[in-house]
PDB file of C-alpha atoms in Angstrom:
ATOM      1  CA  MET A 533      78.141 121.731 100.618  1.00 47.00           C
ATOM      2  CA  ALA A 534      81.150 119.445 100.221  1.00 48.00           C
ATOM      3  CA  THR A 535      81.947 120.851  96.772  1.00 45.00           C
ATOM      4  CA  GLU A 536      81.900 124.402  98.113  1.00 45.00           C
ATOM      5  CA  GLU A 537      84.576 123.498 100.654  1.00 46.00           C
ATOM      6  CA  LEU A 538      86.870 122.178  97.915  1.00 47.00           C
ATOM      7  CA  GLN A 539      86.714 125.342  95.822  1.00 44.00           C
ATOM      8  CA  PRO A 540      89.370 128.018  96.244  1.00 46.00           C
ATOM      9  CA  PRO A 541      88.431 131.361  97.814  1.00 47.00           C
ATOM     10  CA  GLY A 542      86.129 133.269  95.510  1.00 45.00           C
ATOM     11  CA  GLY A 543      84.267 130.137  94.476  1.00 44.00           C
ATOM     12  CA  THR A 544      85.199 130.391  90.786  1.00 46.00           C
ATOM     13  CA  GLY A 545      86.311 126.788  90.497  1.00 43.00           C
ATOM     14  CA  ALA A 546      89.624 127.871  88.906  1.00 43.00           C
ATOM     15  CA  ARG A 547      92.846 126.672  90.432  1.00 56.00           C
ATOM     16  CA  PRO A 548      95.353 129.491  90.706  1.00 56.00           C
ATOM     17  CA  GLY A 549      99.003 128.570  90.460  1.00 64.00           C
ATOM     18  CA  ARG A 550      98.334 125.356  88.503  1.00 75.00           C
ATOM     19  CA  PRO A 551     100.223 125.063  85.209  1.00 75.00           C
ATOM     20  CA  THR A 552      98.255 123.984  82.175  1.00 80.00           C
ATOM     21  CA  THR A 553      98.847 120.858  80.157  1.00 84.00           C
ATOM     22  CA  GLU A 554     100.234 123.019  77.367  1.00 86.00           C
ATOM     23  CA  SER A 555     102.798 124.582  79.689  1.00 83.00           C
ATOM     24  CA  PHE A 556     103.952 121.116  80.774  1.00 85.00           C
ATOM     25  CA  ALA A 557     104.388 120.162  77.112  1.00 87.00           C
ATOM     26  CA  GLU A 558     106.357 123.365  76.457  1.00 88.00           C
ATOM     27  CA  VAL A 559     108.681 122.749  79.381  1.00 87.00           C
ATOM     28  CA  GLN A 560     109.191 119.154  78.318  1.00 88.00           C
ATOM     29  CA  GLN A 561     110.422 120.412  74.939  1.00 91.00           C
ATOM     30  CA  SER A 562     112.685 123.098  76.438  1.00 89.00           C
ATOM     31  CA  ALA A 563     116.478 122.984  76.406  1.00 91.00           C
ATOM     32  CA  GLU A 564     116.548 123.440  80.182  1.00 92.00           C
ATOM     33  CA  PHE A 565     114.441 120.333  80.757  1.00 91.00           C
ATOM     34  CA  ALA A 566     116.518 118.392  78.238  1.00 92.00           C
ATOM     35  CA  GLU A 567     119.641 119.366  80.209  1.00 93.00           C
ATOM     36  CA  LEU A 568     118.001 118.200  83.455  1.00 94.00           C
ATOM     37  CA  ARG A 569     117.054 114.892  81.856  1.00 94.00           C
ATOM     38  CA  ARG A 570     120.540 114.482  80.346  1.00 95.00           C
ATOM     39  CA  SER A 571     122.187 115.216  83.697  1.00 94.00           C
ATOM     40  CA  HIS A 572     120.048 112.576  85.408  1.00 94.00           C
ATOM     41  CA  ARG A 573     120.511 109.937  82.731  1.00 95.00           C
ATOM     42  CA  SER A 574     124.254 110.454  82.340  1.00 95.00           C
ATOM     43  CA  PHE A 575     124.635 109.788  86.049  1.00 95.00           C
ATOM     44  CA  ALA A 576     122.006 107.118  86.703  1.00 94.00           C
ATOM     45  CA  PHE A 577     122.373 104.834  83.684  1.00 96.00           C
ATOM     46  CA  PRO A 578     126.139 104.155  83.927  1.00 96.00           C
ATOM     47  CA  LEU A 579     125.860 103.501  87.661  1.00 95.00           C
ATOM     48  CA  THR A 580     122.911 101.181  87.105  1.00 95.00           C
ATOM     49  CA  VAL A 581     124.707  99.230  84.375  1.00 96.00           C
ATOM     50  CA  GLY A 582     127.854  99.037  86.484  1.00 95.00           C
ATOM     51  CA  PHE A 583     126.022  97.827  89.558  1.00 95.00           C
ATOM     52  CA  VAL A 584     124.009  95.214  87.640  1.00 96.00           C
ATOM     53  CA  ALA A 585     127.237  93.935  86.057  1.00 97.00           C
ATOM     54  CA  TRP A 586     128.891  93.811  89.491  1.00 96.00           C
ATOM     55  CA  TYR A 587     125.895  91.946  90.941  1.00 96.00           C
ATOM     56  CA  LEU A 588     125.786  89.454  88.055  1.00 97.00           C
ATOM     57  CA  LEU A 589     129.527  88.869  88.393  1.00 96.00           C
ATOM     58  CA  TYR A 590     128.962  87.955  92.046  1.00 96.00           C
ATOM     59  CA  VAL A 591     126.118  85.598  91.149  1.00 96.00           C
ATOM     60  CA  LEU A 592     128.096  83.960  88.346  1.00 97.00           C
ATOM     61  CA  LEU A 593     131.175  83.549  90.528  1.00 96.00           C
ATOM     62  CA  SER A 594     129.027  82.024  93.256  1.00 94.00           C
ATOM     63  CA  SER A 595     127.473  79.598  90.785  1.00 95.00           C
ATOM     64  CA  TYR A 596     130.472  78.611  88.681  1.00 96.00           C
ATOM     65  CA  ALA A 597     133.598  79.436  90.691  1.00 95.00           C
ATOM     66  CA  GLY A 598     132.848  77.862  94.036  1.00 92.00           C
ATOM     67  CA  GLY A 599     136.489  77.043  94.666  1.00 95.00           C
ATOM     68  CA  PHE A 600     137.531  80.660  94.136  1.00 96.00           C
ATOM     69  CA  MET A 601     134.675  82.029  96.225  1.00 95.00           C
ATOM     70  CA  GLY A 602     135.543  79.586  99.012  1.00 95.00           C
ATOM     71  CA  THR A 603     139.153  80.732  99.167  1.00 94.00           C
ATOM     72  CA  ARG A 604     139.925  81.800 102.715  1.00 96.00           C
ATOM     73  CA  LEU A 605     141.470  85.220 103.027  1.00 95.00           C
ATOM     74  CA  PHE A 606     142.000  85.211 106.790  1.00 92.00           C
ATOM     75  CA  GLY A 607     140.359  83.205 109.555  1.00 91.00           C
ATOM     76  CA  ASN A 608     136.859  82.199 108.514  1.00 93.00           C
ATOM     77  CA  ILE A 609     136.579  85.099 106.053  1.00 95.00           C
ATOM     78  CA  ASN A 610     136.471  83.957 102.440  1.00 96.00           C
ATOM     79  CA  VAL A 611     136.219  85.713  99.063  1.00 96.00           C
ATOM     80  CA  ALA A 612     132.447  85.171  98.866  1.00 96.00           C
ATOM     81  CA  LEU A 613     131.850  86.952 102.170  1.00 96.00           C
ATOM     82  CA  VAL A 614     134.039  89.901 101.218  1.00 96.00           C
ATOM     83  CA  LEU A 615     132.381  90.276  97.801  1.00 96.00           C
ATOM     84  CA  GLY A 616     128.919  89.837  99.344  1.00 96.00           C
ATOM     85  CA  LEU A 617     129.585  92.595 101.863  1.00 96.00           C
ATOM     86  CA  GLY A 618     130.962  94.625  98.971  1.00 96.00           C
ATOM     87  CA  GLN A 619     127.502  94.391  97.392  1.00 96.00           C
ATOM     88  CA  PHE A 620     125.999  96.129 100.404  1.00 96.00           C
ATOM     89  CA  LEU A 621     128.754  98.711 100.483  1.00 97.00           C
ATOM     90  CA  THR A 622     128.339  99.594  96.815  1.00 96.00           C
ATOM     91  CA  THR A 623     124.566  99.840  97.235  1.00 95.00           C
ATOM     92  CA  PHE A 624     124.965 102.422  99.990  1.00 97.00           C
ATOM     93  CA  LEU A 625     127.711 104.271  98.123  1.00 96.00           C
ATOM     94  CA  ILE A 626     125.609 104.529  94.976  1.00 95.00           C
ATOM     95  CA  ALA A 627     122.651 105.816  96.997  1.00 95.00           C
ATOM     96  CA  TRP A 628     124.895 108.391  98.681  1.00 97.00           C
ATOM     97  CA  PHE A 629     126.481 109.480  95.377  1.00 95.00           C
ATOM     98  CA  TYR A 630     123.061 109.816  93.762  1.00 95.00           C
ATOM     99  CA  SER A 631     121.709 111.792  96.709  1.00 96.00           C
ATOM    100  CA  ARG A 632     124.658 114.167  96.501  1.00 96.00           C
ATOM    101  CA  HIS A 633     124.341 114.457  92.710  1.00 95.00           C
ATOM    102  CA  ALA A 634     120.609 115.151  92.956  1.00 95.00           C
ATOM    103  CA  ALA A 635     121.048 117.766  95.673  1.00 95.00           C
ATOM    104  CA  THR A 636     123.775 119.668  93.840  1.00 94.00           C
ATOM    105  CA  ARG A 637     122.791 119.304  90.176  1.00 93.00           C
ATOM    106  CA  LEU A 638     119.270 118.001  89.690  1.00 94.00           C
ATOM    107  CA  ASP A 639     117.267 119.662  92.460  1.00 94.00           C
ATOM    108  CA  PRO A 640     118.323 123.255  91.665  1.00 93.00           C
ATOM    109  CA  LYS A 641     117.455 122.790  87.968  1.00 92.00           C
ATOM    110  CA  GLY A 642     114.152 121.130  88.842  1.00 92.00           C
ATOM    111  CA  ALA A 643     113.299 123.844  91.361  1.00 92.00           C
ATOM    112  CA  ALA A 644     114.014 126.564  88.786  1.00 90.00           C
ATOM    113  CA  ILE A 645     111.730 124.895  86.255  1.00 89.00           C
ATOM    114  CA  LYS A 646     109.025 124.381  88.875  1.00 88.00           C
ATOM    115  CA  SER A 647     109.106 127.960  90.135  1.00 87.00           C
ATOM    116  CA  ARG A 648     108.974 129.312  86.597  1.00 85.00           C
ATOM    117  CA  MET A 649     105.979 127.115  85.788  1.00 84.00           C
ATOM    118  CA  GLU A 650     104.151 128.065  88.986  1.00 82.00           C
ATOM    119  CA  GLY A 651     104.951 131.749  88.432  1.00 78.00           C
ATOM    120  CA  SER A 652     103.584 131.766  84.904  1.00 69.00           C
ATOM    121  CA  ALA A 653     100.428 129.796  85.735  1.00 58.00           C
TER     122      ALA A 653
END
């Protein structure tokens, strides 16, 4: 009885609207998918490299330039605190930029590919 409940109406066992493995392979080789992948990578990789470099710079400065990091800017606020808070700020900015990039450039391309695959299945 449990297997009958899982089958689609008609009881054929086929899954309508499901793309085949071959169609996934075709889409993966398509120019449209390559453009989607290129758009994602050209945005994500430079930001990732930049942020990792920025983070490592902070760690290295904290480890080897204690005098510089301890320099007071005003009151009890020193360079280390400002750069540390800058880490949080850049994390949120990168997330916001990526979200905006995905919504305007990646999601429409992905949705077009998805709807075409579901329509041809």
